[in-house]
């Protein structure tokens, strides 16, 4: 007998294609943030060197 574990995560209750889309969207959003932080960090390093 398999045990079903309940989760509070609303994403897990979505149909699979929607869940995949949501994960990709979140991943892309975090990439955007990382890119922004990287650019900001470069600016700070350049300013510190100057």
PDB file of C-alpha atoms in Angstrom:
ATOM      1  CA  UNK A   1       0.000   0.000   0.000  1.00  0.00           C
ATOM      2  CA  UNK A   2       1.484   3.331  -1.013  1.00  0.00           C
ATOM      3  CA  UNK A   3       1.143   6.293   1.277  1.00  0.00           C
ATOM      4  CA  UNK A   4       0.094   9.601  -0.181  1.00  0.00           C
ATOM      5  CA  UNK A   5       1.845  12.537   1.409  1.00  0.00           C
ATOM      6  CA  UNK A   6      -0.078  15.765   1.436  1.00  0.00           C
ATOM      7  CA  UNK A   7       1.730  18.961   0.718  1.00  0.00           C
ATOM      8  CA  UNK A   8       0.784  22.581   1.249  1.00  0.00           C
ATOM      9  CA  UNK A   9       2.617  23.531  -1.928  1.00  0.00           C
ATOM     10  CA  UNK A  10      -0.062  24.815  -4.358  1.00  0.00           C
ATOM     11  CA  UNK A  11       2.208  24.135  -7.338  1.00  0.00           C
ATOM     12  CA  UNK A  12       2.123  20.379  -6.706  1.00  0.00           C
ATOM     13  CA  UNK A  13      -1.653  20.394  -7.168  1.00  0.00           C
ATOM     14  CA  UNK A  14      -1.406  21.877 -10.656  1.00  0.00           C
ATOM     15  CA  UNK A  15      -1.511  19.661 -13.746  1.00  0.00           C
ATOM     16  CA  UNK A  16       2.003  18.737 -14.842  1.00  0.00           C
ATOM     17  CA  UNK A  17       2.382  21.145 -17.828  1.00  0.00           C
ATOM     18  CA  UNK A  18       1.327  24.093 -15.651  1.00  0.00           C
ATOM     19  CA  UNK A  19       3.732  23.005 -12.944  1.00  0.00           C
ATOM     20  CA  UNK A  20       6.580  22.809 -15.453  1.00  0.00           C
ATOM     21  CA  UNK A  21       5.732  26.270 -16.791  1.00  0.00           C
ATOM     22  CA  UNK A  22       5.679  27.687 -13.249  1.00  0.00           C
ATOM     23  CA  UNK A  23       9.078  26.185 -12.428  1.00  0.00           C
ATOM     24  CA  UNK A  24      10.603  27.554 -15.639  1.00  0.00           C
ATOM     25  CA  UNK A  25       9.114  30.988 -14.961  1.00  0.00           C
ATOM     26  CA  UNK A  26      10.538  31.030 -11.416  1.00  0.00           C
ATOM     27  CA  UNK A  27      13.915  29.851 -12.690  1.00  0.00           C
ATOM     28  CA  UNK A  28      13.981  32.558 -15.361  1.00  0.00           C
ATOM     29  CA  UNK A  29      13.036  35.215 -12.802  1.00  0.00           C
ATOM     30  CA  UNK A  30      15.883  34.156 -10.495  1.00  0.00           C
ATOM     31  CA  UNK A  31      18.272  34.270 -13.478  1.00  0.00           C
ATOM     32  CA  UNK A  32      17.213  37.870 -14.102  1.00  0.00           C
ATOM     33  CA  UNK A  33      17.949  38.766 -10.473  1.00  0.00           C
ATOM     34  CA  UNK A  34      21.328  37.031 -10.616  1.00  0.00           C
ATOM     35  CA  UNK A  35      22.224  38.873 -13.812  1.00  0.00           C
ATOM     36  CA  UNK A  36      21.260  42.190 -12.231  1.00  0.00           C
ATOM     37  CA  UNK A  37      23.299  41.423  -9.093  1.00  0.00           C
ATOM     38  CA  UNK A  38      26.279  40.408 -11.207  1.00  0.00           C
ATOM     39  CA  UNK A  39      26.171  43.684 -13.162  1.00  0.00           C
ATOM     40  CA  UNK A  40      25.864  45.674  -9.936  1.00  0.00           C
ATOM     41  CA  UNK A  41      28.793  43.780  -8.431  1.00  0.00           C
ATOM     42  CA  UNK A  42      30.936  44.545 -11.498  1.00  0.00           C
ATOM     43  CA  UNK A  43      30.073  48.234 -11.179  1.00  0.00           C
ATOM     44  CA  UNK A  44      31.107  48.224  -7.520  1.00  0.00           C
ATOM     45  CA  UNK A  45      34.374  46.421  -8.288  1.00  0.00           C
ATOM     46  CA  UNK A  46      35.167  48.887 -11.090  1.00  0.00           C
ATOM     47  CA  UNK A  47      34.389  51.804  -8.768  1.00  0.00           C
ATOM     48  CA  UNK A  48      36.628  50.347  -6.058  1.00  0.00           C
ATOM     49  CA  UNK A  49      39.508  49.942  -8.523  1.00  0.00           C
ATOM     50  CA  UNK A  50      39.181  53.507  -9.835  1.00  0.00           C
TER      51      UNK A  50
END
